[in-house]
Structures are given as structure tokens and as C-alpha cells.
Amino acid sequence: MAYTLSILAAVGAVALTALVFRRVKRAGEDRDPSGPSAAHAGAMLSAMFLLVFAIAIIVPWTTADAARLNTHAESQAAVDAYWAAAELPGSASEEVRRSLREYVAFVVRDEWPLMKEGRMHPVGAERMDDIRARVTALPAANDDEEDAKAQVLEHLRAISTARAQRTADAAARPPDGLLFLTVLTGVLVVIFPFLAGARPRGLAILPLVATAALIGFGTYLTWDISRAFDGPLAVGPEAFRGALDEFARITGKV
């Protein structure tokens, strides 16, 4: 409602101004497509389109960049937990390490395809909760084992925090209405010369056709990159595949 009222207020201001100046004797008609009215309106429409288009590009770009950094943080926390698990007592060391390998493999194999649709696999959070619960329940016979538990739990908390951020990144979309405004302002920029009274013919219409094609491509691009894990800017699971390789390397050293 507020946006609608603001648009109506702006239109009303233009209508009132036009009515007042129409009554001024010195005010003249401006029907020329290249006149001051058309030039001013065209410049403002172009500026508005560029502003909306820039926001529609920058928001997904920065979201994808932050999401990519977060995947590296999560995978590194998993590697750190894998290293720290070596100090756990008894068979708990291998059990926790196996669970971490299974969790990371699950993210790459089963969860990543769902993230392209903006959602997470519910089993992923359950797997992480299970690992944390098992480490928390481990009995510690001495201070060294207690310190080992604390280190593993600290890294698991880092994984959970990064996972929560990955969940938010998967569901993130540009603000509602931004794509609509991009399309609307783009269409207005293309048809404005005709609305202003221009009737290009022959070769004169080629620049307008080229402008329309570029605006159409740019508008499609804003929609195609709207999700961090899908499209041309899609964040891939390379960081988690690297963690699996690191697990294998660490295990080979033990």
C-alpha cells in the first residue's frame, strides 16, 4: 500500500505541476520527441533501470561470494574436527571420524542437489546432532581426554554454525519485487522513444533493437543468478570434496 501511495503521489505531483504551468501564458507546448520533457524523462528512466539492474546483480553476486567462503569455513572445520578426533579415547576416535566422512559425503552427494532448489536435506542436521551427542556422552578418564572432547566439540560447533549459514544462503533470494522492477524499467526504457512520439524507420531502429536485446539478456541474467547454489554463479561442493581428500590423506598417515 505504501508503495502504491508513493507512486500515486508522484503521478499526482506531475499532473498538478502540468496543470499549473499550462495556465502560465509563457508556457509552451512540448511535443517534440527530442524536447526537454522527453529528454528528462528518458534520462530518469535510464537511471532508474541502471539502479535497479545494479542492485539485482550485486545482491546475488555478494551472496554467492559469501556462500562460497562459508563452504570453505565449514569444510575446514570438518577437517579440524577429523584431526582432533584422533585424541578421543578407545574406539570413539574411529567412530567420530567415520561419522564425519559420512556427513561430508552426504552433503556432496545428497544435499547439494537440493540446495539448488533453495532447501536443505533434513537428515543433514540430524547427522550433525548425532555426532555432537555421541562426543558429548563420551566418558573422560583424565584431563587429556576431556581436552580432546572439548576440542572436537568446538570444531563441531563451528561446523553447525557454518551449516546454519549455508542453510540461509541456500534460501536467500533478492528482495521481493526487484526482478519485477527490473523488467518494468527495462521495458519502459525500450518503448519510451515510441511513447515520446518517435517513429524510427530503417537503420534508425537497429540501435533500439540492440538495446532491447541487451536489456533482455541482462534481465534474464538477474533471474538466472538469483540463487547462490544454482546458475552461472553457483557455488559448488569443491570445498567438501577437498575435505574428503584431506580425510583420506590424514587416514593414510595414521
CSV table of C-alpha atoms in Angstrom, one decimal:
chain,number,residue,atom,x,y,z
A,1,MET,CA,0.0,0.0,0.0
A,2,ALA,CA,2.8,2.4,0.9
A,3,TYR,CA,4.5,1.8,-2.5
A,4,THR,CA,1.2,2.3,-4.3
A,5,LEU,CA,0.5,5.6,-2.5
A,6,SER,CA,4.0,6.8,-3.2
A,7,ILE,CA,3.5,6.2,-7.0
A,8,LEU,CA,0.1,7.8,-7.0
A,9,ALA,CA,1.6,10.8,-5.1
A,10,ALA,CA,4.3,11.2,-7.7
A,11,VAL,CA,1.9,11.0,-10.6
A,12,GLY,CA,-0.4,13.5,-8.9
A,13,ALA,CA,2.5,15.9,-8.4
A,14,VAL,CA,3.3,15.7,-12.1
A,15,ALA,CA,-0.3,16.2,-13.1
A,16,LEU,CA,-0.7,19.2,-10.7
A,17,THR,CA,2.6,20.8,-12.0
A,18,ALA,CA,1.5,20.3,-15.6
A,19,LEU,CA,-1.9,21.9,-14.8
A,20,VAL,CA,-0.3,24.9,-13.1
A,21,PHE,CA,2.2,25.6,-15.8
A,22,ARG,CA,-0.5,25.2,-18.5
A,23,ARG,CA,-2.1,28.2,-17.1
A,24,VAL,CA,1.0,30.3,-17.3
A,25,LYS,CA,0.9,32.2,-20.6
A,26,ARG,CA,4.6,31.8,-21.2
A,27,ALA,CA,4.5,28.0,-21.0
A,28,GLY,CA,4.6,26.4,-24.5
A,29,GLU,CA,3.8,23.0,-25.9
A,30,ASP,CA,6.5,20.4,-25.9
A,31,ARG,CA,5.5,17.7,-28.4
A,32,ASP,CA,9.0,17.1,-29.8
A,33,PRO,CA,10.3,13.6,-29.1
A,34,SER,CA,13.7,15.2,-28.5
A,35,GLY,CA,12.3,18.0,-26.5
A,36,PRO,CA,13.2,18.8,-22.8
A,37,SER,CA,10.3,16.7,-21.4
A,38,ALA,CA,11.2,13.6,-23.3
A,39,ALA,CA,14.9,14.0,-22.7
A,40,HIS,CA,14.4,14.5,-19.0
A,41,ALA,CA,12.0,11.5,-18.6
A,42,GLY,CA,14.2,9.3,-20.8
A,43,ALA,CA,17.3,10.1,-18.7
A,44,MET,CA,15.4,9.4,-15.5
A,45,LEU,CA,14.1,6.1,-16.8
A,46,SER,CA,17.6,5.0,-17.8
A,47,ALA,CA,19.0,6.0,-14.4
A,48,MET,CA,16.2,4.1,-12.7
A,49,PHE,CA,16.8,1.0,-14.8
A,50,LEU,CA,20.6,1.1,-14.1
A,51,LEU,CA,20.0,1.5,-10.4
A,52,VAL,CA,17.6,-1.5,-10.2
A,53,PHE,CA,19.7,-3.6,-12.5
A,54,ALA,CA,22.8,-2.9,-10.4
A,55,ILE,CA,21.1,-4.0,-7.2
A,56,ALA,CA,19.7,-7.1,-9.0
A,57,ILE,CA,23.2,-8.1,-10.0
A,58,ILE,CA,25.2,-7.1,-6.9
A,59,VAL,CA,22.9,-8.7,-4.3
A,60,PRO,CA,23.1,-12.3,-5.7
A,61,TRP,CA,26.8,-11.8,-6.5
A,62,THR,CA,27.7,-10.9,-3.0
A,63,THR,CA,25.5,-13.6,-1.6
A,64,ALA,CA,27.2,-16.2,-3.8
A,65,ASP,CA,30.7,-14.9,-2.8
A,66,ALA,CA,29.8,-15.1,0.9
A,67,ALA,CA,28.3,-18.6,0.5
A,68,ARG,CA,31.5,-19.8,-1.2
A,69,LEU,CA,33.6,-18.6,1.6
A,70,ASN,CA,31.3,-20.2,4.1
A,71,THR,CA,31.6,-23.6,2.4
A,72,HIS,CA,35.3,-23.4,2.9
A,73,ALA,CA,34.9,-22.5,6.5
A,74,GLU,CA,32.6,-25.5,7.1
A,75,SER,CA,34.8,-27.9,5.3
A,76,GLN,CA,37.9,-26.7,7.1
A,77,ALA,CA,36.1,-27.1,10.5
A,78,ALA,CA,35.3,-30.7,9.5
A,79,VAL,CA,39.0,-31.3,8.7
A,80,ASP,CA,40.0,-29.8,12.1
A,81,ALA,CA,37.4,-32.0,13.9
A,82,TYR,CA,38.8,-35.0,12.0
A,83,TRP,CA,42.3,-34.2,13.2
A,84,ALA,CA,41.1,-33.6,16.8
A,85,ALA,CA,39.1,-36.8,16.9
A,86,ALA,CA,42.4,-38.8,16.9
A,87,GLU,CA,42.8,-37.9,20.6
A,88,LEU,CA,39.5,-39.4,21.7
A,89,PRO,CA,39.6,-42.4,23.9
A,90,GLY,CA,39.1,-46.0,22.7
A,91,SER,CA,37.1,-46.7,19.6
A,92,ALA,CA,35.4,-43.3,19.7
A,93,SER,CA,38.2,-41.9,17.5
A,94,GLU,CA,37.4,-44.0,14.5
A,95,GLU,CA,33.6,-43.8,15.1
A,96,VAL,CA,33.7,-40.0,15.1
A,97,ARG,CA,36.0,-39.9,12.1
A,98,ARG,CA,33.7,-42.3,10.2
A,99,SER,CA,30.7,-40.2,11.0
A,100,LEU,CA,32.5,-37.0,9.8
A,101,ARG,CA,33.4,-38.8,6.5
A,102,GLU,CA,29.8,-39.9,6.1
A,103,TYR,CA,28.5,-36.4,6.8
A,104,VAL,CA,30.7,-34.7,4.3
A,105,ALA,CA,30.0,-37.3,1.7
A,106,PHE,CA,26.2,-36.9,2.4
A,107,VAL,CA,26.5,-33.1,1.8
A,108,VAL,CA,28.2,-33.6,-1.5
A,109,ARG,CA,26.1,-36.5,-2.8
A,110,ASP,CA,22.6,-35.9,-1.4
A,111,GLU,CA,22.3,-32.3,-0.1
A,112,TRP,CA,23.9,-30.2,-2.8
A,113,PRO,CA,21.2,-31.0,-5.5
A,114,LEU,CA,18.5,-29.9,-3.1
A,115,MET,CA,20.4,-26.7,-2.3
A,116,LYS,CA,20.0,-25.7,-6.0
A,117,GLU,CA,16.2,-25.6,-5.2
A,118,GLY,CA,16.8,-23.4,-2.1
A,119,ARG,CA,16.3,-26.1,0.5
A,120,MET,CA,18.4,-28.4,2.7
A,121,HIS,CA,18.1,-32.1,3.4
A,122,PRO,CA,16.6,-32.6,6.9
A,123,VAL,CA,18.8,-35.6,7.6
A,124,GLY,CA,22.0,-33.4,7.4
A,125,ALA,CA,21.1,-31.6,10.7
A,126,GLU,CA,20.2,-34.9,12.3
A,127,ARG,CA,23.6,-36.4,11.4
A,128,MET,CA,25.4,-33.4,12.9
A,129,ASP,CA,23.3,-33.5,16.1
A,130,ASP,CA,24.1,-37.3,16.4
A,131,ILE,CA,27.8,-36.7,16.2
A,132,ARG,CA,27.7,-33.9,18.8
A,133,ALA,CA,25.6,-36.0,21.1
A,134,ARG,CA,28.0,-39.0,20.9
A,135,VAL,CA,31.0,-36.9,21.6
A,136,THR,CA,29.3,-35.1,24.5
A,137,ALA,CA,28.4,-38.5,26.0
A,138,LEU,CA,31.9,-39.9,25.9
A,139,PRO,CA,33.4,-40.6,29.4
A,140,ALA,CA,36.7,-38.8,30.0
A,141,ALA,CA,39.1,-40.7,32.3
A,142,ASN,CA,41.6,-37.8,32.6
A,143,ASP,CA,42.2,-34.2,31.7
A,144,ASP,CA,43.8,-35.1,28.3
A,145,GLU,CA,40.7,-36.9,27.2
A,146,GLU,CA,38.5,-34.1,28.5
A,147,ASP,CA,40.5,-31.6,26.5
A,148,ALA,CA,40.2,-33.8,23.4
A,149,LYS,CA,36.5,-33.9,23.8
A,150,ALA,CA,36.4,-30.1,24.2
A,151,GLN,CA,38.4,-29.5,21.0
A,152,VAL,CA,36.2,-31.9,18.9
A,153,LEU,CA,33.1,-30.2,20.3
A,154,GLU,CA,34.4,-26.8,19.5
A,155,HIS,CA,35.1,-27.8,15.8
A,156,LEU,CA,31.6,-29.5,15.6
A,157,ARG,CA,30.1,-26.2,16.8
A,158,ALA,CA,31.9,-24.4,14.1
A,159,ILE,CA,30.5,-26.9,11.5
A,160,SER,CA,27.0,-26.4,12.9
A,161,THR,CA,27.3,-22.6,12.7
A,162,ALA,CA,28.6,-22.8,9.1
A,163,ARG,CA,25.8,-25.2,8.2
A,164,ALA,CA,23.2,-22.8,9.6
A,165,GLN,CA,24.7,-20.0,7.4
A,166,ARG,CA,24.7,-22.4,4.4
A,167,THR,CA,21.0,-23.0,5.1
A,168,ALA,CA,20.4,-19.3,5.0
A,169,ASP,CA,22.5,-18.8,1.8
A,170,ALA,CA,20.5,-21.6,0.0
A,171,ALA,CA,17.2,-19.9,0.8
A,172,ALA,CA,18.4,-16.4,0.1
A,173,ARG,CA,16.8,-14.6,-2.8
A,174,PRO,CA,16.9,-10.9,-4.0
A,175,PRO,CA,14.3,-8.7,-2.4
A,176,ASP,CA,10.7,-9.3,-3.5
A,177,GLY,CA,9.7,-7.1,-6.4
A,178,LEU,CA,13.3,-6.4,-7.6
A,179,LEU,CA,13.0,-8.7,-10.6
A,180,PHE,CA,9.6,-7.1,-11.4
A,181,LEU,CA,11.1,-3.6,-11.2
A,182,THR,CA,14.0,-4.7,-13.4
A,183,VAL,CA,11.6,-6.0,-16.1
A,184,LEU,CA,9.3,-3.0,-15.8
A,185,THR,CA,12.0,-0.4,-16.1
A,186,GLY,CA,13.7,-2.3,-18.9
A,187,VAL,CA,10.5,-2.4,-20.9
A,188,LEU,CA,9.9,1.3,-20.3
A,189,VAL,CA,13.4,2.1,-21.5
A,190,VAL,CA,12.9,0.2,-24.7
A,191,ILE,CA,9.4,1.6,-25.6
A,192,PHE,CA,10.0,5.1,-24.3
A,193,PRO,CA,11.1,6.6,-27.7
A,194,PHE,CA,7.7,5.4,-29.1
A,195,LEU,CA,5.8,6.8,-26.1
A,196,ALA,CA,7.6,10.1,-26.7
A,197,GLY,CA,6.4,10.2,-30.3
A,198,ALA,CA,9.5,9.0,-32.1
A,199,ARG,CA,8.9,6.7,-35.1
A,200,PRO,CA,12.2,5.3,-36.1
A,201,ARG,CA,12.5,3.6,-39.6
A,202,GLY,CA,15.1,1.6,-41.4
A,203,LEU,CA,18.6,1.6,-39.9
A,204,ALA,CA,17.5,4.0,-37.2
A,205,ILE,CA,15.7,1.2,-35.4
A,206,LEU,CA,18.8,-1.0,-35.2
A,207,PRO,CA,20.2,0.7,-32.1
A,208,LEU,CA,16.8,0.3,-30.4
A,209,VAL,CA,16.7,-3.4,-31.3
A,210,ALA,CA,20.3,-3.9,-29.9
A,211,THR,CA,19.4,-2.1,-26.7
A,212,ALA,CA,16.3,-4.3,-26.3
A,213,ALA,CA,18.3,-7.4,-26.8
A,214,LEU,CA,20.9,-6.4,-24.3
A,215,ILE,CA,18.3,-5.4,-21.7
A,216,GLY,CA,16.5,-8.7,-22.2
A,217,PHE,CA,19.7,-10.6,-21.7
A,218,GLY,CA,20.6,-8.6,-18.6
A,219,THR,CA,17.1,-9.1,-17.1
A,220,TYR,CA,17.3,-12.8,-17.7
A,221,LEU,CA,20.7,-12.9,-16.1
A,222,THR,CA,19.4,-11.3,-12.9
A,223,TRP,CA,16.8,-14.1,-12.6
A,224,ASP,CA,19.4,-16.8,-13.5
A,225,ILE,CA,21.8,-15.8,-10.7
A,226,SER,CA,19.1,-15.3,-8.1
A,227,ARG,CA,20.2,-18.4,-6.2
A,228,ALA,CA,23.6,-18.9,-4.7
A,229,PHE,CA,23.8,-22.6,-5.4
A,230,ASP,CA,22.3,-22.6,-8.9
A,231,GLY,CA,23.0,-20.7,-12.2
A,232,PRO,CA,26.2,-19.2,-13.6
A,233,LEU,CA,27.4,-18.1,-10.2
A,234,ALA,CA,26.5,-21.3,-8.5
A,235,VAL,CA,28.7,-22.3,-5.5
A,236,GLY,CA,29.8,-25.9,-6.0
A,237,PRO,CA,30.8,-28.6,-3.4
A,238,GLU,CA,34.5,-28.4,-4.3
A,239,ALA,CA,35.4,-27.4,-0.7
A,240,PHE,CA,33.7,-30.5,0.7
A,241,ARG,CA,35.3,-32.8,-2.0
A,242,GLY,CA,38.6,-31.3,-0.9
A,243,ALA,CA,37.8,-32.2,2.7
A,244,LEU,CA,37.1,-35.8,1.7
A,245,ASP,CA,40.5,-35.9,0.0
A,246,GLU,CA,42.1,-34.5,3.2
A,247,PHE,CA,40.3,-37.2,5.3
A,248,ALA,CA,41.9,-39.9,3.1
A,249,ARG,CA,45.3,-38.3,3.3
A,250,ILE,CA,45.1,-38.0,7.1
A,251,THR,CA,43.9,-41.6,7.5
A,252,GLY,CA,46.8,-42.7,5.4
A,253,LYS,CA,49.2,-41.1,7.8
A,254,VAL,CA,47.7,-42.9,10.8
